CSV table of N, CA and C in Angstrom, one decimal:
chain,number,residue,atom,x,y,z
H,18,MET,N,-6.4,17.0,8.1
H,18,MET,CA,-6.3,15.6,8.3
H,18,MET,C,-5.1,15.3,9.1
H,19,LEU,N,-5.4,14.3,10.0
H,19,LEU,CA,-4.3,13.8,10.9
H,19,LEU,C,-4.0,12.4,10.6
H,20,TYR,N,-2.7,12.0,10.7
H,20,TYR,CA,-2.4,10.6,10.5
H,20,TYR,C,-1.3,10.2,11.5
H,21,GLY,N,-1.1,8.9,11.6
H,21,GLY,CA,0.0,8.4,12.4
H,21,GLY,C,0.3,7.0,12.0
H,22,TYR,N,1.3,6.5,12.5
H,22,TYR,CA,1.7,5.1,12.3
H,22,TYR,C,1.4,4.3,13.5
H,23,TYR,N,1.0,3.0,13.3
H,23,TYR,CA,0.7,2.1,14.4
H,23,TYR,C,1.2,0.7,14.2
H,24,ASP,N,1.8,0.1,15.1
H,24,ASP,CA,2.3,-1.2,15.0
H,24,ASP,C,1.2,-2.2,15.4
H,25,SER,N,0.4,-2.7,14.5
H,25,SER,CA,-0.7,-3.6,14.7
H,25,SER,C,-0.1,-5.1,14.8
H,26,PRO,N,-1.0,-6.0,15.2
H,26,PRO,CA,-0.6,-7.4,15.2
H,26,PRO,C,-0.3,-7.9,13.8
H,27,PHE,N,-0.8,-7.2,12.8
H,27,PHE,CA,-0.7,-7.6,11.4
H,27,PHE,C,0.3,-6.8,10.6
H,28,GLY,N,1.0,-6.0,11.3
H,28,GLY,CA,2.1,-5.2,10.7
H,28,GLY,C,1.8,-3.7,10.9
H,29,LEU,N,2.8,-2.9,10.4
H,29,LEU,CA,2.7,-1.5,10.5
H,29,LEU,C,1.5,-0.9,9.7
H,30,CYS,N,0.8,0.0,10.3
H,30,CYS,CA,-0.3,0.7,9.7
H,30,CYS,C,-0.1,2.2,9.6
H,31,LEU,N,-0.7,2.8,8.6
H,31,LEU,CA,-0.9,4.2,8.6
H,31,LEU,C,-2.4,4.4,8.8
H,32,ILE,N,-2.8,5.2,9.8
H,32,ILE,CA,-4.2,5.4,10.1
H,32,ILE,C,-4.4,6.9,10.0
H,33,ALA,N,-5.5,7.3,9.3
H,33,ALA,CA,-5.7,8.8,9.1
H,33,ALA,C,-7.2,9.1,9.5
H,34,THR,N,-7.4,10.3,9.9
H,34,THR,CA,-8.7,10.8,10.3
H,34,THR,C,-8.9,12.2,9.7
H,35,THR,N,-10.2,12.5,9.4
H,35,THR,CA,-10.7,13.8,9.1
H,35,THR,C,-11.7,14.2,10.1
H,36,LYS,N,-11.5,15.3,10.8
H,36,LYS,CA,-12.4,15.8,11.8
H,36,LYS,C,-12.9,14.6,12.7
H,37,ASN,N,-12.0,13.9,13.3
H,37,ASN,CA,-12.4,12.7,14.2
H,37,ASN,C,-13.1,11.6,13.5
H,38,LYS,N,-13.1,11.5,12.2
H,38,LYS,CA,-13.7,10.4,11.5
H,38,LYS,C,-12.6,9.6,10.8
H,39,LEU,N,-12.6,8.3,11.0
H,39,LEU,CA,-11.6,7.4,10.4
H,39,LEU,C,-11.8,7.4,8.9
H,40,CYS,N,-10.7,7.8,8.1
H,40,CYS,CA,-10.8,7.8,6.7
H,40,CYS,C,-9.9,6.8,6.0
H,41,ASN,N,-8.8,6.4,6.6
H,41,ASN,CA,-7.9,5.5,5.9
H,41,ASN,C,-7.2,4.7,7.0
H,42,LEU,N,-7.0,3.4,6.6
H,42,LEU,CA,-6.1,2.5,7.3
H,42,LEU,C,-5.4,1.6,6.3
H,43,TYR,N,-4.1,1.8,6.2
H,43,TYR,CA,-3.3,1.1,5.2
H,43,TYR,C,-2.3,0.2,6.0
H,44,PHE,N,-2.1,-1.0,5.6
H,44,PHE,CA,-1.0,-1.8,6.1
H,44,PHE,C,0.2,-1.5,5.2
H,45,LEU,N,1.4,-1.3,5.9
H,45,LEU,CA,2.6,-0.8,5.2
H,45,LEU,C,3.7,-1.8,5.3
H,46,ASP,N,4.7,-1.7,4.4
H,46,ASP,CA,6.0,-2.3,4.5
H,46,ASP,C,6.7,-1.4,5.5
H,47,ALA,N,7.1,-2.0,6.6
H,47,ALA,CA,7.8,-1.2,7.7
H,47,ALA,C,9.0,-0.5,7.2
H,48,SER,N,9.6,-1.0,6.2
H,48,SER,CA,10.9,-0.4,5.7
H,48,SER,C,10.6,0.8,4.8
H,49,ASP,N,9.3,1.1,4.5
H,49,ASP,CA,9.0,2.2,3.6
H,49,ASP,C,7.7,2.9,4.0
H,50,LYS,N,7.8,3.6,5.1
H,50,LYS,CA,6.7,4.4,5.6
H,50,LYS,C,6.2,5.4,4.6
H,51,THR,N,7.1,6.0,3.8
H,51,THR,CA,6.8,7.1,2.9
H,51,THR,C,5.8,6.6,1.9
H,52,ALA,N,5.8,5.3,1.5
H,52,ALA,CA,4.8,4.9,0.5
H,52,ALA,C,3.4,5.1,1.0
H,53,GLY,N,3.1,4.8,2.3
H,53,GLY,CA,1.8,5.0,2.8
H,53,GLY,C,1.4,6.5,2.8
H,54,LEU,N,2.3,7.3,3.2
H,54,LEU,CA,2.1,8.8,3.2
H,54,LEU,C,1.8,9.3,1.8
H,55,ASP,N,2.6,8.8,0.8
H,55,ASP,CA,2.4,9.2,-0.6
H,55,ASP,C,1.0,8.8,-1.1
H,56,LEU,N,0.6,7.6,-0.7
H,56,LEU,CA,-0.7,7.1,-1.1
H,56,LEU,C,-1.8,8.0,-0.4
H,57,LEU,N,-1.6,8.3,0.8
H,57,LEU,CA,-2.6,9.2,1.5
H,57,LEU,C,-2.7,10.6,0.8
H,58,ARG,N,-1.6,11.1,0.5
H,58,ARG,CA,-1.5,12.4,-0.2
H,58,ARG,C,-2.2,12.3,-1.6
H,59,SER,N,-2.0,11.2,-2.3
H,59,SER,CA,-2.6,11.1,-3.6
H,59,SER,C,-4.1,10.9,-3.5
H,60,GLU,N,-4.6,10.3,-2.5
H,60,GLU,CA,-6.1,10.1,-2.3
H,60,GLU,C,-6.7,11.4,-1.7
H,61,TRP,N,-6.0,12.2,-1.1
H,61,TRP,CA,-6.5,13.5,-0.5
H,61,TRP,C,-5.6,14.6,-0.9
H,62,PRO,N,-5.6,15.0,-2.2
H,62,PRO,CA,-4.6,15.9,-2.7
H,62,PRO,C,-4.8,17.4,-2.2
H,63,ASP,N,-6.0,17.7,-1.8
H,63,ASP,CA,-6.3,19.1,-1.3
H,63,ASP,C,-6.2,19.2,0.2
H,64,ALA,N,-5.9,18.1,0.9
H,64,ALA,CA,-6.0,18.1,2.4
H,64,ALA,C,-4.7,18.6,3.0
H,65,ASP,N,-4.8,19.3,4.1
H,65,ASP,CA,-3.7,19.7,4.9
H,65,ASP,C,-3.4,18.5,5.8
H,66,ILE,N,-2.3,17.9,5.7
H,66,ILE,CA,-2.0,16.6,6.3
H,66,ILE,C,-0.9,16.8,7.4
H,67,ALA,N,-1.2,16.3,8.6
H,67,ALA,CA,-0.2,16.5,9.7
H,67,ALA,C,-0.1,15.2,10.5
H,68,GLU,N,1.1,14.8,10.9
H,68,GLU,CA,1.3,13.6,11.7
H,68,GLU,C,0.9,14.0,13.2
H,69,THR,N,0.4,13.0,13.9
H,69,THR,CA,0.0,13.2,15.3
H,69,THR,C,0.2,11.8,16.0
H,70,SER,N,0.7,11.9,17.3
H,70,SER,CA,0.8,10.7,18.1
H,70,SER,C,-0.5,10.3,18.6
H,71,ALA,N,-1.5,11.1,18.5
H,71,ALA,CA,-2.9,10.8,19.0
H,71,ALA,C,-3.5,9.6,18.3
H,72,ILE,N,-3.0,9.3,17.1
H,72,ILE,CA,-3.5,8.1,16.4
H,72,ILE,C,-3.3,6.8,17.2
H,73,THR,N,-2.4,6.8,18.1
H,73,THR,CA,-2.2,5.6,18.9
H,73,THR,C,-3.4,5.2,19.7
H,74,THR,N,-4.2,6.2,20.2
H,74,THR,CA,-5.5,5.9,20.9
H,74,THR,C,-6.4,5.1,19.9
H,75,LEU,N,-6.5,5.6,18.7
H,75,LEU,CA,-7.4,5.0,17.7
H,75,LEU,C,-6.9,3.6,17.4
H,76,GLY,N,-5.6,3.5,17.2
H,76,GLY,CA,-5.0,2.2,16.9
H,76,GLY,C,-5.3,1.2,18.0
H,77,ASP,N,-5.2,1.6,19.2
H,77,ASP,CA,-5.5,0.8,20.4
H,77,ASP,C,-6.9,0.3,20.4
H,78,ARG,N,-7.8,1.2,20.0
H,78,ARG,CA,-9.3,0.8,19.9
H,78,ARG,C,-9.5,-0.3,18.8
H,79,LEU,N,-8.8,-0.1,17.7
H,79,LEU,CA,-9.0,-1.0,16.5
H,79,LEU,C,-8.3,-2.4,16.8
H,80,PHE,N,-7.2,-2.4,17.4
H,80,PHE,CA,-6.4,-3.6,17.5
H,80,PHE,C,-6.2,-4.0,19.0
H,81,ASN,N,-7.3,-4.1,19.7
H,81,ASN,CA,-7.2,-4.5,21.1
H,81,ASN,C,-7.3,-6.0,21.4
H,82,GLY,N,-7.2,-6.8,20.4
H,82,GLY,CA,-7.3,-8.2,20.6
H,82,GLY,C,-8.7,-8.8,20.4
H,83,THR,N,-9.7,-8.0,20.3
H,83,THR,CA,-11.0,-8.4,20.1
H,83,THR,C,-11.5,-7.8,18.7
H,84,PRO,N,-12.5,-8.4,18.1
H,84,PRO,CA,-13.0,-7.9,16.8
H,84,PRO,C,-13.6,-6.5,17.0
H,85,PRO,N,-13.2,-5.5,16.3
H,85,PRO,CA,-13.7,-4.2,16.4
H,85,PRO,C,-15.1,-4.1,15.8
H,86,ASP,N,-16.0,-3.3,16.4
H,86,ASP,CA,-17.4,-3.2,16.0
H,86,ASP,C,-17.4,-1.9,15.1
H,87,PRO,N,-17.5,-2.1,13.8
H,87,PRO,CA,-17.5,-0.9,12.9
H,87,PRO,C,-18.5,0.2,13.3
H,88,SER,N,-19.6,-0.2,13.8
H,88,SER,CA,-20.7,0.8,14.2
H,88,SER,C,-20.2,1.7,15.3
H,89,THR,N,-19.2,1.4,16.0
H,89,THR,CA,-18.7,2.3,17.0
H,89,THR,C,-17.6,3.3,16.6
H,90,PHE,N,-17.4,3.3,15.3
H,90,PHE,CA,-16.4,4.2,14.7
H,90,PHE,C,-17.1,5.2,13.7
H,91,SER,N,-16.8,6.4,13.7
H,91,SER,CA,-17.3,7.4,12.7
H,91,SER,C,-16.4,7.3,11.5
H,92,LEU,N,-17.0,7.1,10.4
H,92,LEU,CA,-16.2,6.8,9.1
H,92,LEU,C,-16.4,8.0,8.2
H,93,HIS,N,-15.3,8.3,7.4
H,93,HIS,CA,-15.4,9.3,6.3
H,93,HIS,C,-15.0,8.5,5.1
H,94,LEU,N,-15.9,8.1,4.3
H,94,LEU,CA,-15.6,7.3,3.1
H,94,LEU,C,-15.7,8.2,1.9
H,95,GLN,N,-14.6,8.2,1.1
H,95,GLN,CA,-14.5,9.0,-0.1
H,95,GLN,C,-14.4,8.0,-1.3
H,96,GLY,N,-15.5,8.0,-2.1
H,96,GLY,CA,-15.4,7.1,-3.3
H,96,GLY,C,-16.7,7.3,-4.1
H,97,THR,N,-16.8,6.5,-5.2
H,97,THR,CA,-18.0,6.6,-6.0
H,97,THR,C,-19.2,6.0,-5.3
H,98,ASP,N,-20.4,6.2,-5.8
H,98,ASP,CA,-21.6,5.6,-5.1
H,98,ASP,C,-21.4,4.1,-5.2
H,99,PHE,N,-21.0,3.6,-6.3
H,99,PHE,CA,-20.8,2.1,-6.4
H,99,PHE,C,-19.8,1.6,-5.4
H,100,GLN,N,-18.6,2.3,-5.3
H,100,GLN,CA,-17.6,1.9,-4.3
H,100,GLN,C,-18.1,1.9,-2.9
H,101,THR,N,-18.8,3.0,-2.5
H,101,THR,CA,-19.3,3.0,-1.1
H,101,THR,C,-20.4,2.0,-0.9
H,102,GLN,N,-21.2,1.6,-1.9
H,102,GLN,CA,-22.1,0.6,-1.8
H,102,GLN,C,-21.4,-0.8,-1.5
H,103,VAL,N,-20.4,-1.0,-2.2
H,103,VAL,CA,-19.6,-2.2,-2.0
H,103,VAL,C,-19.0,-2.2,-0.6
H,104,TRP,N,-18.4,-1.1,-0.2
H,104,TRP,CA,-17.7,-1.0,1.1
H,104,TRP,C,-18.8,-1.2,2.2
H,105,GLN,N,-20.0,-0.7,2.1
H,105,GLN,CA,-21.0,-0.9,3.1
H,105,GLN,C,-21.4,-2.4,3.1
H,106,ALA,N,-21.4,-3.1,1.9
H,106,ALA,CA,-21.8,-4.5,1.9
H,106,ALA,C,-20.7,-5.3,2.6
H,107,LEU,N,-19.4,-4.9,2.5
H,107,LEU,CA,-18.3,-5.6,3.2
H,107,LEU,C,-18.6,-5.6,4.7
H,108,LEU,N,-19.2,-4.6,5.2
H,108,LEU,CA,-19.5,-4.5,6.7
H,108,LEU,C,-20.5,-5.6,7.1
H,109,ASN,N,-21.2,-6.1,6.2
H,109,ASN,CA,-22.2,-7.1,6.5
H,109,ASN,C,-21.7,-8.6,6.5
H,110,ILE,N,-20.4,-8.7,6.1
H,110,ILE,CA,-19.8,-10.1,6.1
H,110,ILE,C,-19.5,-10.4,7.6
H,111,PRO,N,-20.1,-11.5,8.1
H,111,PRO,CA,-19.9,-11.8,9.5
H,111,PRO,C,-18.4,-12.1,9.8
H,112,PHE,N,-18.0,-11.7,11.0
H,112,PHE,CA,-16.6,-12.0,11.4
H,112,PHE,C,-16.3,-13.5,11.3
H,113,GLY,N,-15.1,-13.8,10.8
H,113,GLY,CA,-14.7,-15.2,10.7
H,113,GLY,C,-15.2,-15.9,9.5
H,114,GLN,N,-16.0,-15.2,8.7
H,114,GLN,CA,-16.5,-15.9,7.5
H,114,GLN,C,-16.0,-15.2,6.2
H,115,THR,N,-16.1,-15.9,5.1
H,115,THR,CA,-15.7,-15.3,3.8
H,115,THR,C,-16.9,-15.4,2.9
H,116,VAL,N,-16.8,-14.5,1.9
H,116,VAL,CA,-17.8,-14.6,0.7
H,116,VAL,C,-16.9,-14.5,-0.5
H,117,THR,N,-17.5,-14.8,-1.7
H,117,THR,CA,-16.8,-14.7,-2.9
H,117,THR,C,-17.2,-13.3,-3.5
H,118,TYR,N,-16.4,-12.9,-4.5
H,118,TYR,CA,-16.7,-11.6,-5.2
H,118,TYR,C,-18.1,-11.7,-5.8
H,119,GLN,N,-18.4,-12.9,-6.4
H,119,GLN,CA,-19.8,-13.1,-7.0
H,119,GLN,C,-20.9,-13.0,-5.9
H,120,GLU,N,-20.7,-13.6,-4.8
H,120,GLU,CA,-21.7,-13.4,-3.7
H,120,GLU,C,-21.9,-12.0,-3.3
H,121,LEU,N,-20.7,-11.3,-3.2
H,121,LEU,CA,-20.8,-9.9,-2.8
H,121,LEU,C,-21.5,-9.1,-3.8
H,122,ALA,N,-21.3,-9.4,-5.1
H,122,ALA,CA,-22.0,-8.7,-6.2
H,122,ALA,C,-23.5,-8.9,-6.1
H,123,GLN,N,-23.8,-10.2,-5.9
H,123,GLN,CA,-25.3,-10.5,-5.7
H,123,GLN,C,-25.9,-9.8,-4.6
H,124,SER,N,-25.2,-9.6,-3.5
H,124,SER,CA,-25.7,-9.0,-2.3
H,124,SER,C,-26.1,-7.5,-2.5
H,125,ILE,N,-25.4,-6.9,-3.5
H,125,ILE,CA,-25.8,-5.5,-3.7
H,125,ILE,C,-26.7,-5.4,-5.0
H,126,GLY,N,-27.2,-6.5,-5.4
H,126,GLY,CA,-28.1,-6.5,-6.6
H,126,GLY,C,-27.4,-6.3,-7.9
H,127,ARG,N,-26.2,-6.6,-8.0
H,127,ARG,CA,-25.4,-6.5,-9.2
H,127,ARG,C,-24.7,-7.8,-9.6
H,128,PRO,N,-25.5,-8.9,-9.9
H,128,PRO,CA,-24.9,-10.2,-10.0
H,128,PRO,C,-23.9,-10.4,-11.1
H,129,THR,N,-23.9,-9.5,-12.1
H,129,THR,CA,-23.0,-9.7,-13.2
H,129,THR,C,-21.8,-8.7,-13.0
H,130,ALA,N,-21.6,-8.1,-11.9
H,130,ALA,CA,-20.6,-7.1,-11.7
H,130,ALA,C,-19.5,-7.6,-10.7
H,131,ALA,N,-19.2,-8.9,-10.7
H,131,ALA,CA,-18.2,-9.4,-9.8
H,131,ALA,C,-16.8,-8.8,-10.0
H,132,ARG,N,-16.5,-8.5,-11.3
H,132,ARG,CA,-15.1,-7.9,-11.5
H,132,ARG,C,-15.1,-6.5,-11.0
H,133,ALA,N,-16.2,-5.7,-11.3
H,133,ALA,CA,-16.3,-4.3,-10.8
H,133,ALA,C,-16.3,-4.3,-9.2
H,134,VAL,N,-17.0,-5.3,-8.7
H,134,VAL,CA,-17.0,-5.4,-7.2
H,134,VAL,C,-15.5,-5.6,-6.7
H,135,GLY,N,-14.8,-6.5,-7.4
H,135,GLY,CA,-13.4,-6.8,-7.0
H,135,GLY,C,-12.6,-5.5,-7.1
H,136,ASN,N,-12.8,-4.7,-8.1
H,136,ASN,CA,-12.0,-3.4,-8.1
H,136,ASN,C,-12.4,-2.5,-7.0
H,137,ALA,N,-13.7,-2.5,-6.6
H,137,ALA,CA,-14.1,-1.6,-5.5
H,137,ALA,C,-13.5,-2.2,-4.2
H,138,VAL,N,-13.5,-3.5,-4.0
H,138,VAL,CA,-12.9,-4.1,-2.8
H,138,VAL,C,-11.5,-3.7,-2.7
H,139,GLY,N,-10.8,-3.8,-3.8
H,139,GLY,CA,-9.3,-3.4,-3.8
H,139,GLY,C,-9.0,-2.0,-3.5
H,140,ARG,N,-10.0,-1.1,-3.6
H,140,ARG,CA,-9.9,0.3,-3.3
H,140,ARG,C,-10.4,0.7,-1.9
H,141,ASN,N,-10.8,-0.3,-1.1
H,141,ASN,CA,-11.2,-0.1,0.2
H,141,ASN,C,-10.2,0.8,1.0
H,142,PRO,N,-10.6,2.0,1.5
H,142,PRO,CA,-9.7,2.8,2.1
H,142,PRO,C,-9.4,2.5,3.6
H,143,ILE,N,-10.3,1.7,4.2
H,143,ILE,CA,-10.2,1.4,5.6
H,143,ILE,C,-10.0,-0.1,5.9
H,144,SER,N,-8.9,-0.6,5.5
H,144,SER,CA,-8.6,-2.0,5.7
H,144,SER,C,-8.8,-2.5,7.2
H,145,PHE,N,-9.1,-3.7,7.4
H,145,PHE,CA,-9.3,-4.3,8.6
H,145,PHE,C,-10.7,-4.0,9.2
H,146,LEU,N,-11.0,-2.8,9.4
H,146,LEU,CA,-12.3,-2.4,9.9
H,146,LEU,C,-13.4,-2.7,8.9
H,147,ILE,N,-13.2,-2.3,7.6
H,147,ILE,CA,-14.1,-2.6,6.5
H,147,ILE,C,-13.4,-3.9,5.9
H,148,PRO,N,-13.9,-5.1,6.2
H,148,PRO,CA,-13.2,-6.3,6.0
H,148,PRO,C,-13.1,-6.8,4.6
H,149,CYS,N,-12.3,-6.1,3.8
H,149,CYS,CA,-12.1,-6.6,2.4
H,149,CYS,C,-11.3,-7.9,2.4
H,150,HIS,N,-10.6,-8.2,3.4
H,150,HIS,CA,-9.9,-9.5,3.5
H,150,HIS,C,-10.8,-10.7,3.5
H,151,ARG,N,-12.1,-10.5,3.8
H,151,ARG,CA,-13.0,-11.6,3.8
H,151,ARG,C,-13.5,-12.1,2.5
H,152,VAL,N,-13.1,-11.4,1.4
H,152,VAL,CA,-13.6,-11.7,0.1
H,152,VAL,C,-12.6,-12.6,-0.6
H,153,ILE,N,-13.1,-13.7,-1.2
H,153,ILE,CA,-12.2,-14.7,-1.8
H,153,ILE,C,-12.7,-15.0,-3.2
H,154,ARG,N,-12.0,-15.7,-4.0
H,154,ARG,CA,-12.4,-16.2,-5.3
H,154,ARG,C,-13.4,-17.3,-5.3
H,155,SER,N,-14.2,-17.4,-6.3
H,155,SER,CA,-15.2,-18.4,-6.4
H,155,SER,C,-14.6,-19.8,-6.3
H,156,SER,N,-13.3,-20.0,-6.7
H,156,SER,CA,-12.6,-21.2,-6.6
H,156,SER,C,-12.3,-21.6,-5.2
H,157,GLY,N,-12.5,-20.7,-4.2
H,157,GLY,CA,-12.1,-20.9,-2.8
H,157,GLY,C,-10.7,-20.5,-2.5
H,158,LYS,N,-10.0,-20.1,-3.5
H,158,LYS,CA,-8.6,-19.5,-3.2
H,158,LYS,C,-8.8,-18.1,-2.7
H,159,LEU,N,-7.8,-17.7,-1.9
H,159,LEU,CA,-7.8,-16.4,-1.3
H,159,LEU,C,-7.8,-15.2,-2.3
H,160,GLY,N,-7.1,-15.3,-3.3
H,160,GLY,CA,-7.0,-14.2,-4.3
H,160,GLY,C,-6.1,-13.2,-3.8
H,161,GLY,N,-6.1,-12.0,-4.4
H,161,GLY,CA,-5.2,-11.0,-4.1
H,161,GLY,C,-5.6,-10.1,-2.9
H,162,TYR,N,-4.7,-9.3,-2.4
H,162,TYR,CA,-5.0,-8.4,-1.3
H,162,TYR,C,-4.1,-7.2,-1.5
H,163,ARG,N,-4.6,-6.0,-1.5
H,163,ARG,CA,-3.9,-4.8,-1.7
H,163,ARG,C,-2.6,-4.7,-0.8
H,164,TRP,N,-2.7,-5.3,0.4
H,164,TRP,CA,-1.6,-5.2,1.4
H,164,TRP,C,-0.8,-6.4,1.4
H,165,GLY,N,-1.0,-7.3,0.5
H,165,GLY,CA,-0.2,-8.5,0.4
H,165,GLY,C,-0.8,-9.8,0.9
H,166,PHE,N,-0.5,-10.9,0.3
H,166,PHE,CA,-1.1,-12.2,0.7
H,166,PHE,C,-0.8,-12.6,2.1
H,167,PRO,N,0.5,-12.4,2.6
H,167,PRO,CA,0.7,-12.7,4.0
H,167,PRO,C,-0.2,-12.0,5.0
H,168,CYS,N,-0.5,-10.7,4.7
H,168,CYS,CA,-1.3,-9.9,5.6
H,168,CYS,C,-2.8,-10.5,5.6
H,169,LYS,N,-3.3,-10.8,4.4
H,169,LYS,CA,-4.6,-11.3,4.3
H,169,LYS,C,-4.7,-12.7,5.0
H,170,THR,N,-3.7,-13.5,4.8
H,170,THR,CA,-3.7,-14.8,5.5
H,170,THR,C,-3.7,-14.6,7.0
H,171,ALA,N,-2.9,-13.7,7.5
H,171,ALA,CA,-2.8,-13.5,9.0
H,171,ALA,C,-4.2,-13.0,9.5
H,172,LEU,N,-4.8,-12.1,8.8
H,172,LEU,CA,-6.1,-11.5,9.2
H,172,LEU,C,-7.2,-12.7,9.3
H,173,LEU,N,-7.2,-13.5,8.2
H,173,LEU,CA,-8.2,-14.5,8.2
H,173,LEU,C,-7.9,-15.6,9.2
H,174,ASN,N,-6.7,-15.9,9.4
H,174,ASN,CA,-6.3,-16.9,10.5
H,174,ASN,C,-6.7,-16.4,11.8
H,175,TRP,N,-6.4,-15.1,12.1
H,175,TRP,CA,-6.7,-14.5,13.4
H,175,TRP,C,-8.3,-14.6,13.6
H,176,GLU,N,-9.0,-14.3,12.6
H,176,GLU,CA,-10.5,-14.3,12.7
H,176,GLU,C,-11.0,-15.8,13.0
H,177,GLN,N,-10.4,-16.7,12.3
H,177,GLN,CA,-10.8,-18.1,12.5
H,177,GLN,C,-10.4,-18.6,13.9
H,178,ASN,N,-9.2,-18.3,14.3
H,178,ASN,CA,-8.8,-18.7,15.7
H,178,ASN,C,-9.7,-18.0,16.8
H,179,TYR,N,-9.9,-16.7,16.6
H,179,TYR,CA,-10.8,-16.0,17.6
H,179,TYR,C,-12.2,-16.6,17.6
H,180,SER,N,-12.7,-16.9,16.4
H,180,SER,CA,-14.1,-17.4,16.3
H,180,SER,C,-14.2,-18.8,17.0
H,181,GLN,N,-13.1,-19.6,17.0
H,181,GLN,CA,-13.1,-20.9,17.6
H,181,GLN,C,-12.8,-20.9,19.0
H,182,ASN,N,-11.9,-20.0,19.4
H,182,ASN,CA,-11.4,-20.0,20.8
H,182,ASN,C,-11.7,-18.8,21.7
H,183,GLY,N,-12.3,-17.8,21.0
H,183,GLY,CA,-12.7,-16.6,21.8
H,183,GLY,C,-11.6,-15.8,22.3
């Protein structure tokens, strides 16, 4: 497994790949890079992990100022069947739009599983590309975000501005 750090418009990221497949994208506190690496190691305990500057090329593809097309990236998702079903459903949320946890649960045929869907959304390993930031509470409030409220707000604002202004 290879990883590297990338300065995105939304903050510092740790990006990781397995055999040229994107497996993780975490937003980090720039003052504590080791937290991201510790998280990566905990999620891939048996992996040989090495840092590479080649991640910059992947970061440039992801954060080039236009919405990335997830179908142009090879992904390596590691999770339960339910989690991967939720993560796949996240990919169907249109750019610049939001859905509620309840709506997401309904979209996968599990209308009473909004809380479980929320847990799976929170475990999304590839932030930004798999747009977990587009899921909000039924009240219309943004709700939590694994990488912090300011990051979620910045992502949603960028999508809204891009959708309106191109």
